Each structure stands twice: as structure tokens, then as C-alpha cells.
Amino acid sequence: MSTPLDQIPAEDFTALIGQALAAEAADRGFALSVESTEVSPHPTGRALPGFAVRLRGPAGLELGQGVYAIEHPQHGRLEVFMTPIRRDASGMLLEAVFN
């Protein structure tokens, strides 16, 4: 069972920086590596502070913005809206905002 997204703190992704998470979108499985988190200074509708997490996918990842399923070791399968923010030699960088 997965945790509701509004109950997940930034620290639970910060602890995973450098680790790969299994992910799925458009019936394709791949790994996303947690690159960074950034806590928002702005108020949100969450009881917890909002934050953004950046994840890096494979260079050949040809998916746009949309809902990606990721397997978090503590929170289970999470369905998260992500946006590609750039592609470079290391792969595709995606961002998910929790607010």
C-alpha cells in the first residue's frame, strides 16, 4: 500500500539521493536516480512543507510530462506527475513537485 502524496516529507527523498528507483510510464519500465530535493519556501495546501525532487532517467528515455509510477522503498508505489526539465549526456532530468 502506498502513502498519500501529501503525507510524504522531502527528507524521505533526500535520504535516497544517488539511489535508483524502479519506475514505469507508458507501459515501460526503467530506473530513475534521485538527484536532488529542494524544499519550497512558499506555503502549500499540505500539512508538510512542499518540495521538488529531481530524478534522472536513461538518456534514451523518450517520455514527456505525465504520470510516472515510482517504487519508493518506504512508501511503496507512488503515482507522481513529472515534467522533463532537460536532457544532457547523463540522461533525462525530470522534476516532480509535491505541494
CSV table of N, CA and C in Angstrom, one decimal:
chain,number,residue,atom,x,y,z
A,1,MET,N,0.8,-1.2,0.0
A,1,MET,CA,0.0,0.0,0.0
A,1,MET,C,0.9,1.2,0.0
A,2,SER,N,0.5,2.3,-0.7
A,2,SER,CA,1.3,3.4,-0.8
A,2,SER,C,0.8,4.5,0.1
A,3,THR,N,1.7,5.4,0.4
A,3,THR,CA,1.4,6.6,1.3
A,3,THR,C,0.8,7.7,0.5
A,4,PRO,N,-0.3,8.4,1.0
A,4,PRO,CA,-0.8,9.5,0.2
A,4,PRO,C,0.3,10.6,0.0
A,5,LEU,N,0.4,11.2,-1.2
A,5,LEU,CA,1.5,12.1,-1.6
A,5,LEU,C,1.6,13.3,-0.6
A,6,ASP,N,0.5,13.7,-0.1
A,6,ASP,CA,0.5,14.9,0.8
A,6,ASP,C,1.1,14.6,2.2
A,7,GLN,N,1.4,13.3,2.5
A,7,GLN,CA,2.0,12.9,3.7
A,7,GLN,C,3.5,12.5,3.6
A,8,ILE,N,4.1,12.7,2.5
A,8,ILE,CA,5.5,12.4,2.2
A,8,ILE,C,6.3,13.6,2.4
A,9,PRO,N,7.3,13.6,3.3
A,9,PRO,CA,8.2,14.7,3.5
A,9,PRO,C,9.4,14.7,2.6
A,10,ALA,N,10.0,15.8,2.3
A,10,ALA,CA,11.1,15.9,1.4
A,10,ALA,C,12.3,15.0,1.9
A,11,GLU,N,12.4,14.9,3.2
A,11,GLU,CA,13.5,14.1,3.8
A,11,GLU,C,13.5,12.6,3.3
A,12,ASP,N,12.3,12.1,3.0
A,12,ASP,CA,12.2,10.7,2.5
A,12,ASP,C,12.7,10.5,1.1
A,13,PHE,N,12.9,11.6,0.4
A,13,PHE,CA,13.6,11.5,-0.9
A,13,PHE,C,15.0,12.0,-0.8
A,14,THR,N,15.3,12.9,0.1
A,14,THR,CA,16.7,13.4,0.3
A,14,THR,C,17.5,12.2,0.7
A,15,ALA,N,17.0,11.3,1.6
A,15,ALA,CA,17.7,10.1,2.0
A,15,ALA,C,18.1,9.2,0.9
A,16,LEU,N,17.4,9.3,-0.3
A,16,LEU,CA,17.7,8.4,-1.4
A,16,LEU,C,18.5,9.0,-2.5
A,17,ILE,N,19.1,10.2,-2.3
A,17,ILE,CA,19.9,10.8,-3.3
A,17,ILE,C,21.1,9.9,-3.7
A,18,GLY,N,21.2,9.6,-5.0
A,18,GLY,CA,22.2,8.7,-5.5
A,18,GLY,C,21.7,7.3,-5.7
A,19,GLN,N,20.5,7.0,-5.2
A,19,GLN,CA,19.9,5.7,-5.4
A,19,GLN,C,18.9,5.7,-6.6
A,20,ALA,N,18.8,4.5,-7.2
A,20,ALA,CA,17.9,4.3,-8.3
A,20,ALA,C,16.5,3.7,-7.8
A,21,LEU,N,15.5,4.3,-8.3
A,21,LEU,CA,14.1,3.8,-8.0
A,21,LEU,C,13.5,3.1,-9.3
A,22,ALA,N,12.9,2.0,-9.1
A,22,ALA,CA,12.2,1.4,-10.3
A,22,ALA,C,11.0,2.4,-10.6
A,23,ALA,N,10.8,2.6,-11.9
A,23,ALA,CA,9.8,3.5,-12.4
A,23,ALA,C,9.1,2.8,-13.6
A,24,GLU,N,7.9,3.4,-13.9
A,24,GLU,CA,7.1,2.9,-15.0
A,24,GLU,C,6.3,4.0,-15.6
A,25,ALA,N,6.2,4.1,-16.9
A,25,ALA,CA,5.3,5.1,-17.6
A,25,ALA,C,5.1,4.5,-19.0
A,26,ALA,N,3.9,4.7,-19.5
A,26,ALA,CA,3.5,4.3,-20.8
A,26,ALA,C,3.9,2.8,-21.0
A,27,ASP,N,3.6,2.0,-20.0
A,27,ASP,CA,3.9,0.5,-20.1
A,27,ASP,C,5.4,0.2,-20.3
A,28,ARG,N,6.3,1.1,-19.9
A,28,ARG,CA,7.7,0.9,-20.0
A,28,ARG,C,8.3,0.9,-18.6
A,29,GLY,N,9.2,0.0,-18.3
A,29,GLY,CA,9.9,0.0,-17.0
A,29,GLY,C,11.3,0.6,-17.2
A,30,PHE,N,11.8,1.3,-16.2
A,30,PHE,CA,13.1,1.9,-16.3
A,30,PHE,C,13.5,2.4,-14.9
A,31,ALA,N,14.7,2.8,-14.7
A,31,ALA,CA,15.2,3.3,-13.4
A,31,ALA,C,15.3,4.8,-13.4
A,32,LEU,N,14.9,5.4,-12.3
A,32,LEU,CA,15.2,6.9,-12.1
A,32,LEU,C,16.0,7.0,-10.9
A,33,SER,N,17.1,7.8,-11.0
A,33,SER,CA,18.0,8.0,-9.9
A,33,SER,C,17.7,9.3,-9.3
A,34,VAL,N,17.6,9.3,-7.9
A,34,VAL,CA,17.2,10.6,-7.2
A,34,VAL,C,18.5,11.5,-7.2
A,35,GLU,N,18.3,12.7,-7.8
A,35,GLU,CA,19.4,13.6,-7.9
A,35,GLU,C,19.4,14.6,-6.8
A,36,SER,N,18.3,15.2,-6.5
A,36,SER,CA,18.2,16.3,-5.5
A,36,SER,C,16.8,16.6,-5.1
A,37,THR,N,16.7,17.3,-3.9
A,37,THR,CA,15.4,17.7,-3.4
A,37,THR,C,15.6,19.2,-3.1
A,38,GLU,N,14.5,19.9,-3.2
A,38,GLU,CA,14.5,21.4,-2.8
A,38,GLU,C,13.2,21.7,-2.1
A,39,VAL,N,13.3,22.1,-0.8
A,39,VAL,CA,12.1,22.5,-0.1
A,39,VAL,C,11.6,23.8,-0.5
A,40,SER,N,10.3,24.0,-0.7
A,40,SER,CA,9.8,25.3,-1.1
A,40,SER,C,9.6,26.2,0.1
A,41,PRO,N,10.0,27.5,-0.1
A,41,PRO,CA,9.8,28.5,1.0
A,41,PRO,C,8.3,29.0,1.0
A,42,HIS,N,7.5,28.6,0.1
A,42,HIS,CA,6.1,29.1,0.0
A,42,HIS,C,5.1,28.1,0.6
A,43,PRO,N,4.1,28.7,1.2
A,43,PRO,CA,3.1,27.8,1.8
A,43,PRO,C,2.3,27.0,0.8
A,44,THR,N,1.9,25.9,1.2
A,44,THR,CA,1.1,25.0,0.3
A,44,THR,C,-0.1,24.5,1.0
A,45,GLY,N,-0.9,23.7,0.4
A,45,GLY,CA,-2.1,23.1,1.0
A,45,GLY,C,-1.8,21.9,1.8
A,46,ARG,N,-0.5,21.5,1.9
A,46,ARG,CA,-0.1,20.4,2.6
A,46,ARG,C,0.2,20.7,4.1
A,47,ALA,N,0.0,19.8,5.0
A,47,ALA,CA,0.5,20.0,6.4
A,47,ALA,C,2.0,20.1,6.5
A,48,LEU,N,2.7,19.4,5.5
A,48,LEU,CA,4.1,19.4,5.4
A,48,LEU,C,4.6,20.5,4.4
A,49,PRO,N,5.8,21.0,4.5
A,49,PRO,CA,6.3,21.9,3.5
A,49,PRO,C,6.4,21.2,2.1
A,50,GLY,N,6.1,22.0,1.1
A,50,GLY,CA,6.2,21.5,-0.3
A,50,GLY,C,7.6,21.3,-0.7
A,51,PHE,N,7.9,20.5,-1.7
A,51,PHE,CA,9.2,20.3,-2.2
A,51,PHE,C,9.2,19.8,-3.6
A,52,ALA,N,10.4,19.9,-4.2
A,52,ALA,CA,10.6,19.4,-5.6
A,52,ALA,C,11.6,18.3,-5.5
A,53,VAL,N,11.5,17.2,-6.2
A,53,VAL,CA,12.5,16.2,-6.3
A,53,VAL,C,12.9,16.1,-7.8
A,54,ARG,N,14.2,16.0,-8.0
A,54,ARG,CA,14.7,15.8,-9.4
A,54,ARG,C,15.3,14.4,-9.5
A,55,LEU,N,14.8,13.8,-10.6
A,55,LEU,CA,15.2,12.4,-10.8
A,55,LEU,C,15.8,12.3,-12.2
A,56,ARG,N,16.8,11.4,-12.4
A,56,ARG,CA,17.5,11.3,-13.7
A,56,ARG,C,17.1,9.9,-14.3
A,57,GLY,N,16.6,10.0,-15.5
A,57,GLY,CA,16.3,8.7,-16.2
A,57,GLY,C,17.3,8.5,-17.3
A,58,PRO,N,17.2,7.3,-18.0
A,58,PRO,CA,18.2,7.0,-19.0
A,58,PRO,C,18.2,8.0,-20.2
A,59,ALA,N,19.3,8.1,-20.9
A,59,ALA,CA,19.4,9.0,-22.0
A,59,ALA,C,18.4,8.7,-23.1
A,60,GLY,N,18.1,7.5,-23.3
A,60,GLY,CA,17.1,7.2,-24.3
A,60,GLY,C,15.7,7.3,-23.9
A,61,LEU,N,15.4,7.8,-22.8
A,61,LEU,CA,14.0,8.0,-22.3
A,61,LEU,C,13.3,9.0,-23.2
A,62,GLU,N,12.3,8.6,-23.8
A,62,GLU,CA,11.5,9.5,-24.8
A,62,GLU,C,10.1,9.7,-24.3
A,63,LEU,N,9.9,10.0,-23.0
A,63,LEU,CA,8.6,10.3,-22.5
A,63,LEU,C,8.5,11.8,-22.1
A,64,GLY,N,7.3,12.3,-22.2
A,64,GLY,CA,7.1,13.7,-21.9
A,64,GLY,C,6.6,13.9,-20.5
A,65,GLN,N,6.0,15.0,-20.2
A,65,GLN,CA,5.4,15.2,-18.9
A,65,GLN,C,4.1,14.3,-18.7
A,66,GLY,N,3.9,13.9,-17.5
A,66,GLY,CA,2.8,13.0,-17.3
A,66,GLY,C,3.0,12.2,-16.0
A,67,VAL,N,2.1,11.3,-15.7
A,67,VAL,CA,2.2,10.5,-14.5
A,67,VAL,C,3.1,9.3,-14.7
A,68,TYR,N,4.1,9.3,-13.7
A,68,TYR,CA,5.0,8.2,-13.7
A,68,TYR,C,4.8,7.4,-12.4
A,69,ALA,N,4.9,6.1,-12.4
A,69,ALA,CA,4.8,5.3,-11.2
A,69,ALA,C,6.3,5.1,-10.7
A,70,ILE,N,6.5,5.3,-9.5
A,70,ILE,CA,7.8,5.0,-8.9
A,70,ILE,C,7.7,4.2,-7.7
A,71,GLU,N,8.6,3.3,-7.4
A,71,GLU,CA,8.6,2.5,-6.2
A,71,GLU,C,9.6,3.1,-5.2
A,72,HIS,N,8.9,3.6,-4.2
A,72,HIS,CA,9.7,4.2,-3.1
A,72,HIS,C,9.9,3.1,-2.0
A,73,PRO,N,11.1,2.9,-1.5
A,73,PRO,CA,11.3,1.8,-0.5
A,73,PRO,C,10.5,1.9,0.7
A,74,GLN,N,10.1,3.1,1.1
A,74,GLN,CA,9.4,3.3,2.4
A,74,GLN,C,7.9,3.5,2.1
A,75,HIS,N,7.5,4.1,1.0
A,75,HIS,CA,6.1,4.5,0.7
A,75,HIS,C,5.4,3.7,-0.3
A,76,GLY,N,6.1,2.7,-0.9
A,76,GLY,CA,5.5,1.9,-1.9
A,76,GLY,C,5.4,2.5,-3.3
A,77,ARG,N,4.4,2.1,-4.0
A,77,ARG,CA,4.2,2.6,-5.4
A,77,ARG,C,3.5,3.9,-5.3
A,78,LEU,N,4.2,4.9,-5.9
A,78,LEU,CA,3.7,6.3,-5.9
A,78,LEU,C,3.4,6.7,-7.4
A,79,GLU,N,2.2,7.3,-7.6
A,79,GLU,CA,1.9,7.8,-9.0
A,79,GLU,C,2.1,9.3,-8.9
A,80,VAL,N,3.1,9.8,-9.6
A,80,VAL,CA,3.6,11.1,-9.5
A,80,VAL,C,3.6,11.8,-10.8
A,81,PHE,N,3.1,13.1,-10.9
A,81,PHE,CA,3.2,13.8,-12.1
A,81,PHE,C,4.6,14.4,-12.2
A,82,MET,N,5.3,14.2,-13.4
A,82,MET,CA,6.6,14.6,-13.6
A,82,MET,C,6.8,15.4,-14.9
A,83,THR,N,7.7,16.3,-14.9
A,83,THR,CA,8.0,17.1,-16.1
A,83,THR,C,9.4,17.0,-16.4
A,84,PRO,N,9.7,16.7,-17.7
A,84,PRO,CA,11.1,16.7,-18.1
A,84,PRO,C,11.7,18.1,-18.1
A,85,ILE,N,12.8,18.3,-17.5
A,85,ILE,CA,13.4,19.7,-17.5
A,85,ILE,C,14.6,19.9,-18.3
A,86,ARG,N,15.3,18.8,-18.6
A,86,ARG,CA,16.4,18.9,-19.6
A,86,ARG,C,17.0,17.5,-19.8
A,87,ARG,N,17.6,17.4,-21.0
A,87,ARG,CA,18.4,16.2,-21.4
A,87,ARG,C,19.8,16.6,-21.6
A,88,ASP,N,20.7,15.8,-21.1
A,88,ASP,CA,22.2,16.0,-21.3
A,88,ASP,C,22.8,14.7,-21.5
A,89,ALA,N,24.1,14.7,-21.5
A,89,ALA,CA,24.9,13.5,-21.7
A,89,ALA,C,24.6,12.4,-20.7
A,90,SER,N,24.2,12.8,-19.5
A,90,SER,CA,23.9,11.8,-18.4
A,90,SER,C,22.5,11.3,-18.5
A,91,GLY,N,21.7,11.8,-19.3
A,91,GLY,CA,20.3,11.3,-19.4
A,91,GLY,C,19.3,12.4,-19.3
A,92,MET,N,18.0,12.0,-19.0
A,92,MET,CA,16.9,12.9,-18.9
A,92,MET,C,16.6,13.3,-17.5
A,93,LEU,N,16.6,14.6,-17.2
A,93,LEU,CA,16.3,15.1,-15.8
A,93,LEU,C,14.8,15.4,-15.7
A,94,LEU,N,14.1,14.8,-14.8
A,94,LEU,CA,12.7,15.1,-14.6
A,94,LEU,C,12.5,15.7,-13.2
A,95,GLU,N,11.4,16.4,-13.0
A,95,GLU,CA,11.1,17.0,-11.8
A,95,GLU,C,9.7,16.7,-11.4
A,96,ALA,N,9.5,16.4,-10.1
A,96,ALA,CA,8.2,16.2,-9.5
A,96,ALA,C,8.0,17.2,-8.4
A,97,VAL,N,6.9,17.9,-8.3
A,97,VAL,CA,6.6,18.8,-7.3
A,97,VAL,C,5.5,18.3,-6.3
A,98,PHE,N,5.8,18.3,-5.1
A,98,PHE,CA,4.9,17.9,-4.0
A,98,PHE,C,4.4,19.2,-3.3
A,99,ASN,N,3.2,19.7,-3.6
A,99,ASN,CA,2.7,20.9,-3.0
A,99,ASN,C,1.3,20.8,-2.6
